[in-house]
CSV table of C-alpha atoms in Angstrom, one decimal:
chain,number,residue,atom,x,y,z
Y,11,UNK,CA,-6.3,-12.7,18.7
Y,12,UNK,CA,-3.7,-10.8,16.7
Y,13,UNK,CA,-0.1,-10.7,18.0
Y,14,UNK,CA,1.0,-7.3,19.4
Y,15,UNK,CA,3.5,-5.9,16.9
Y,16,UNK,CA,3.9,-2.3,18.0
Y,17,UNK,CA,4.2,-0.3,21.2
Y,18,UNK,CA,0.8,1.1,22.2
Y,19,UNK,CA,0.7,4.9,22.0
Y,20,UNK,CA,4.1,5.4,20.5
Y,21,UNK,CA,3.9,4.3,16.9
Y,22,UNK,CA,2.7,6.7,14.2
Y,23,UNK,CA,1.7,5.3,10.8
Y,24,UNK,CA,0.5,7.1,7.6
Y,25,UNK,CA,-1.9,4.9,5.7
Y,26,UNK,CA,-2.7,6.0,2.2
Y,27,UNK,CA,-5.8,4.8,0.5
Y,28,UNK,CA,-7.5,4.5,3.9
Y,29,UNK,CA,-11.1,5.3,2.9
Y,30,UNK,CA,-11.8,1.7,1.9
Y,31,UNK,CA,-10.5,-1.8,1.1
Y,32,UNK,CA,-7.0,-2.9,2.3
Y,33,UNK,CA,-6.1,0.6,3.4
Y,34,UNK,CA,-9.1,0.9,5.7
Y,35,UNK,CA,-8.7,-2.5,7.2
Y,36,UNK,CA,-5.0,-1.9,7.8
Y,37,UNK,CA,-5.8,1.4,9.5
Y,38,UNK,CA,-8.3,-0.4,11.7
Y,39,UNK,CA,-5.7,-3.1,12.6
Y,40,UNK,CA,-2.9,-0.7,13.4
Y,41,UNK,CA,-5.2,1.5,15.5
Y,42,UNK,CA,-6.4,-1.6,17.3
Y,43,UNK,CA,-2.7,-2.4,18.0
Y,44,UNK,CA,-2.5,1.0,19.7
Y,45,UNK,CA,-0.9,2.9,16.8
Y,46,UNK,CA,-1.7,6.5,15.9
Y,47,UNK,CA,-3.0,6.6,12.4
Y,48,UNK,CA,-3.0,9.4,9.8
Y,49,UNK,CA,-5.5,8.2,7.2
Y,50,UNK,CA,-5.0,9.7,3.7
Y,51,UNK,CA,-7.2,9.3,0.6
Y,52,UNK,CA,-8.4,11.4,-2.3
Y,53,UNK,CA,-11.9,10.6,-1.2
Y,54,UNK,CA,-12.3,13.4,1.5
Y,55,UNK,CA,-15.7,12.3,2.8
Y,56,UNK,CA,-14.8,8.6,2.8
Y,57,UNK,CA,-11.5,9.0,4.7
Y,58,UNK,CA,-13.1,11.4,7.3
Y,59,UNK,CA,-15.9,8.9,7.9
Y,60,UNK,CA,-13.4,6.1,8.2
Y,61,UNK,CA,-11.2,8.0,10.7
Y,62,UNK,CA,-14.0,8.4,13.2
Y,63,UNK,CA,-13.5,4.7,14.2
Y,64,UNK,CA,-9.7,4.9,14.5
Y,65,UNK,CA,-9.5,6.6,17.9
Y,66,UNK,CA,-9.3,10.2,19.1
Y,67,UNK,CA,-5.7,10.7,18.0
Y,68,UNK,CA,-6.3,9.7,14.4
Y,69,UNK,CA,-6.4,12.3,11.7
Y,70,UNK,CA,-7.8,12.3,8.2
Y,71,UNK,CA,-6.3,14.1,5.2
Y,72,UNK,CA,-7.5,14.3,1.7
Y,73,UNK,CA,-4.6,14.2,-0.8
Y,74,UNK,CA,-4.0,13.6,-4.5
Y,75,UNK,CA,-0.9,11.3,-4.5
Y,76,UNK,CA,-0.1,12.4,-8.1
Y,77,UNK,CA,0.5,16.0,-6.9
Y,78,UNK,CA,4.0,16.5,-5.5
Y,79,UNK,CA,3.3,19.7,-3.7
Y,80,UNK,CA,0.2,18.3,-2.1
Y,81,UNK,CA,2.0,15.1,-1.0
Y,82,UNK,CA,5.0,16.9,0.4
Y,83,UNK,CA,2.9,19.4,2.4
Y,84,UNK,CA,0.6,16.7,3.7
Y,85,UNK,CA,3.5,14.5,4.9
Y,86,UNK,CA,5.4,17.4,6.4
Y,87,UNK,CA,2.2,18.5,8.2
Y,88,UNK,CA,1.6,15.1,9.7
Y,89,UNK,CA,5.3,14.8,10.8
Y,90,UNK,CA,4.9,18.1,12.6
Y,91,UNK,CA,1.6,17.3,14.2
Y,92,UNK,CA,2.6,13.8,15.3
Y,93,UNK,CA,6.2,14.6,16.1
Y,94,UNK,CA,7.4,11.7,14.0
Y,95,UNK,CA,6.4,9.2,11.3
Y,96,UNK,CA,7.4,5.7,12.0
Y,97,UNK,CA,5.8,4.0,9.0
Y,98,UNK,CA,4.1,4.6,5.7
Y,99,UNK,CA,1.6,2.1,4.2
Y,100,UNK,CA,0.7,2.9,0.6
Y,101,UNK,CA,-2.4,1.1,-0.6
Y,102,UNK,CA,-3.4,3.7,-3.2
Y,103,UNK,CA,-4.1,2.1,-6.5
Y,104,UNK,CA,-6.5,1.7,-9.4
Y,105,UNK,CA,-6.9,-1.0,-12.0
Y,106,UNK,CA,-7.9,1.2,-15.0
Y,107,UNK,CA,-10.0,-0.4,-17.7
Y,108,UNK,CA,-9.7,-4.2,-17.8
Y,109,UNK,CA,-10.3,-6.9,-20.4
Y,110,UNK,CA,-8.6,-4.7,-23.0
Y,111,UNK,CA,-5.7,-6.0,-25.1
Y,112,UNK,CA,-2.6,-3.9,-25.0
Y,113,UNK,CA,-2.9,-2.4,-28.5
Y,114,UNK,CA,-6.4,-1.2,-27.6
Y,115,UNK,CA,-5.4,0.5,-24.3
Y,116,UNK,CA,-6.2,4.2,-24.3
Y,117,UNK,CA,-3.1,6.3,-23.6
Y,118,UNK,CA,-5.1,8.5,-21.2
Y,119,UNK,CA,-6.1,5.4,-19.2
Y,120,UNK,CA,-2.6,4.1,-19.0
Y,121,UNK,CA,-1.3,7.5,-17.9
Y,122,UNK,CA,-4.0,7.7,-15.2
Y,123,UNK,CA,-3.1,4.3,-13.8
Y,124,UNK,CA,0.6,5.1,-13.9
Y,125,UNK,CA,0.2,8.4,-12.1
Y,126,UNK,CA,-1.5,6.8,-9.1
Y,127,UNK,CA,0.1,3.4,-8.9
Y,128,UNK,CA,3.7,4.2,-9.6
Y,129,UNK,CA,4.3,7.9,-9.6
Y,130,UNK,CA,2.2,8.3,-6.5
Y,131,UNK,CA,4.3,5.7,-4.7
Y,132,UNK,CA,7.5,7.4,-5.7
Y,133,UNK,CA,6.2,10.8,-4.5
Y,134,UNK,CA,5.1,9.4,-1.1
Y,135,UNK,CA,8.5,7.7,-0.6
Y,136,UNK,CA,10.3,10.9,-1.6
Y,137,UNK,CA,8.3,12.9,0.9
Y,138,UNK,CA,8.4,10.6,3.9
Y,139,UNK,CA,12.0,9.2,3.8
Y,140,UNK,CA,13.8,12.4,4.8
Y,141,UNK,CA,11.7,12.4,8.0
Y,142,UNK,CA,12.7,8.9,8.7
Y,143,UNK,CA,16.4,9.5,7.9
Y,144,UNK,CA,16.4,12.4,10.4
Y,145,UNK,CA,15.3,9.9,13.1
Y,146,UNK,CA,17.2,6.9,11.9
Y,147,UNK,CA,14.1,4.8,11.8
Y,148,UNK,CA,11.3,4.0,9.4
Y,149,UNK,CA,9.2,1.4,7.6
Y,150,UNK,CA,7.9,2.0,4.1
Y,151,UNK,CA,5.5,-0.5,2.5
Y,152,UNK,CA,3.9,-0.3,-1.0
Y,153,UNK,CA,1.1,-2.6,-2.0
Y,154,UNK,CA,1.9,-4.1,-5.3
Y,155,UNK,CA,0.2,-7.1,-7.0
Y,156,UNK,CA,0.9,-10.6,-8.3
Y,157,UNK,CA,0.0,-8.9,-11.7
Y,158,UNK,CA,3.3,-7.1,-11.4
Y,159,UNK,CA,5.2,-10.4,-11.3
Y,160,UNK,CA,3.2,-12.5,-13.8
Y,161,UNK,CA,1.1,-10.0,-15.8
Y,162,UNK,CA,-2.7,-10.2,-16.1
Y,163,UNK,CA,-4.2,-10.5,-19.5
Y,164,UNK,CA,-6.2,-7.4,-20.5
Y,165,UNK,CA,-4.6,-5.3,-17.7
Y,166,UNK,CA,-1.5,-3.8,-19.3
Y,167,UNK,CA,-1.5,-0.6,-17.4
Y,168,UNK,CA,-2.1,-2.2,-14.0
Y,169,UNK,CA,0.4,-5.0,-14.6
Y,170,UNK,CA,3.1,-2.7,-15.9
Y,171,UNK,CA,2.7,-0.2,-13.0
Y,172,UNK,CA,2.7,-2.8,-10.3
Y,173,UNK,CA,5.8,-4.4,-11.8
Y,174,UNK,CA,7.4,-1.0,-11.7
Y,175,UNK,CA,6.3,-0.7,-8.1
Y,176,UNK,CA,8.1,-3.9,-7.2
Y,177,UNK,CA,11.2,-2.5,-8.8
Y,178,UNK,CA,10.9,0.7,-6.7
Y,179,UNK,CA,10.6,-1.4,-3.6
Y,180,UNK,CA,13.8,-3.3,-4.5
Y,181,UNK,CA,15.6,0.0,-5.0
Y,182,UNK,CA,14.3,1.4,-1.7
Y,183,UNK,CA,15.6,-1.7,0.1
Y,184,UNK,CA,19.1,-1.2,-1.4
Y,185,UNK,CA,19.3,2.6,-1.1
Y,186,UNK,CA,18.6,2.5,2.6
Y,187,UNK,CA,19.9,-1.0,3.6
Y,188,UNK,CA,22.6,0.5,5.8
Y,189,UNK,CA,20.1,2.5,7.8
Y,190,UNK,CA,17.3,1.3,10.0
Y,191,UNK,CA,14.8,2.2,7.3
Y,192,UNK,CA,13.1,-0.7,5.6
Y,193,UNK,CA,11.4,-0.5,2.2
Y,194,UNK,CA,9.2,-3.5,1.4
Y,195,UNK,CA,6.2,-4.5,-0.7
Y,196,UNK,CA,3.3,-6.8,-0.5
Y,197,UNK,CA,2.1,-8.7,-3.5
Y,198,UNK,CA,-1.4,-10.0,-3.1
Y,199,UNK,CA,-3.4,-12.0,-5.6
Y,200,UNK,CA,-7.1,-11.2,-5.6
Y,201,UNK,CA,-8.3,-9.8,-2.2
Y,202,UNK,CA,-12.0,-9.2,-1.7
Y,203,UNK,CA,-12.1,-5.3,-1.8
Y,204,UNK,CA,-14.5,-2.8,-3.3
Y,205,UNK,CA,-12.0,-2.3,-6.2
Y,206,UNK,CA,-12.2,-6.1,-6.9
Y,207,UNK,CA,-15.9,-6.1,-6.5
Y,208,UNK,CA,-16.1,-3.5,-9.3
Y,209,UNK,CA,-14.2,-5.7,-11.8
Y,210,UNK,CA,-16.1,-7.9,-14.3
Y,211,UNK,CA,-16.8,-11.3,-12.9
Y,212,UNK,CA,-14.8,-12.8,-15.8
Y,213,UNK,CA,-11.7,-11.0,-14.5
Y,214,UNK,CA,-12.2,-12.1,-10.9
Y,215,UNK,CA,-12.8,-15.7,-12.1
Y,216,UNK,CA,-9.6,-15.6,-14.2
Y,217,UNK,CA,-7.5,-14.4,-11.2
Y,218,UNK,CA,-9.1,-16.7,-8.6
Y,219,UNK,CA,-8.6,-19.8,-10.8
Y,220,UNK,CA,-4.9,-19.2,-10.7
Y,221,UNK,CA,-4.5,-19.7,-7.0
Y,222,UNK,CA,-4.6,-23.2,-5.5
Y,223,UNK,CA,-6.8,-22.1,-2.6
Y,224,UNK,CA,-9.5,-21.1,-5.2
Y,225,UNK,CA,-10.7,-18.1,-3.2
Y,226,UNK,CA,-10.1,-14.5,-2.6
Y,227,UNK,CA,-7.9,-13.4,0.2
Y,228,UNK,CA,-9.6,-11.7,3.2
Y,229,UNK,CA,-9.0,-8.1,4.2
Y,230,UNK,CA,-8.0,-9.1,7.7
Y,231,UNK,CA,-5.3,-11.5,6.3
Y,232,UNK,CA,-3.9,-8.6,4.3
Y,233,UNK,CA,-4.0,-6.2,7.2
Y,234,UNK,CA,-2.2,-8.4,9.7
Y,235,UNK,CA,0.6,-9.2,7.3
Y,236,UNK,CA,1.1,-5.5,6.6
Y,237,UNK,CA,0.9,-4.7,10.4
Y,238,UNK,CA,3.9,-7.0,10.9
Y,239,UNK,CA,5.9,-5.7,7.9
Y,240,UNK,CA,5.7,-2.1,9.1
Y,241,UNK,CA,6.4,-2.9,12.8
Y,242,UNK,CA,9.8,-3.0,14.6
Y,243,UNK,CA,9.4,-6.8,14.6
Y,244,UNK,CA,10.3,-6.8,10.9
Y,245,UNK,CA,13.8,-5.7,11.3
Y,246,UNK,CA,15.9,-7.7,8.8
Y,247,UNK,CA,13.7,-8.0,5.7
Y,248,UNK,CA,14.0,-5.1,3.2
Y,249,UNK,CA,13.7,-4.7,-0.5
Y,250,UNK,CA,11.3,-7.7,-0.5
Y,251,UNK,CA,7.8,-8.1,-1.8
Y,252,UNK,CA,5.9,-10.4,0.5
Y,253,UNK,CA,3.4,-12.8,-1.2
Y,254,UNK,CA,-0.2,-13.2,-0.2
Y,255,UNK,CA,-1.5,-15.2,-3.1
Y,256,UNK,CA,-3.1,-18.5,-1.9
Y,257,UNK,CA,-0.2,-20.5,-3.3
Y,258,UNK,CA,-0.2,-18.9,-6.7
Y,259,UNK,CA,3.4,-17.6,-6.1
Y,260,UNK,CA,5.7,-19.9,-4.2
Y,261,UNK,CA,9.0,-18.3,-4.8
C-alpha cells in the first residue's frame, strides 16, 4: 500500500512521456493518489488510450517537446483548464542508436537525441515555471539516467544529453532555491520499460551487470519515488538527482 503523498482532488500534475513506460506508470500512480493528471506524449493515439484509465478529470495532449510554440501553448492551455499546475514530471527521452563508438555516431542521430532529451526538458521548464512562480509553488522533475553520471559505452548521445539534463536540474535548484519551487531529477539505472526492451540484449546485460542487485528496476518502484519527489512532502530537497540504481551509484 503506497503512502499518500498528495491531497486528493487538489493536485494537478503534467506528466510528459505518458503513453508508456515510466511516464505511464507515474501517471497511474499519481492518479491513484487522487491527483489530476495531464498526460502528454508525441504519440497521440497512445496517450489518449492511456488517459482513459486515469480518471474522468485527466486530459491527454499530443505535443512535440522540441517545438517551443507547441510546448508553450500546451502548458498554457493546461494551466488555464486546470486552474493551476502543481508539478511537472518529464519522462520524455530516447536512446538513439546504441553500441556505436563516438567517432561513428551520426550527427543527425546525436541531434535527434539532444532535441528530445535536453532541449525538450529546457523548453518544458521554461514554459511551466512562470505559472509556478505566479502561485509561489511548484515541483519540476526531469528523468535523467545513471548514464549521465558515468557514461555508457556506445551511447554517446544518450550519455551526453542525460549528463546535460543533470546539469539543468542543478541550475533549476539554484535559480529557484529561495522560492517554494523545487527542481529535481531522478537518475535510474536500467528500468524495465518498452524503451529498454527495444535495446540489444548485449546493452541490457552490460547495464544490469553494473548494479549489485543484478536486475532491472521495476516501473512501480520508479513511479513511487517520483510521486514523493513531486509532492508537497518533498519540501527541502532541490537541485538534486535522486538515484534508483540497485546500488550502482552510492553517492
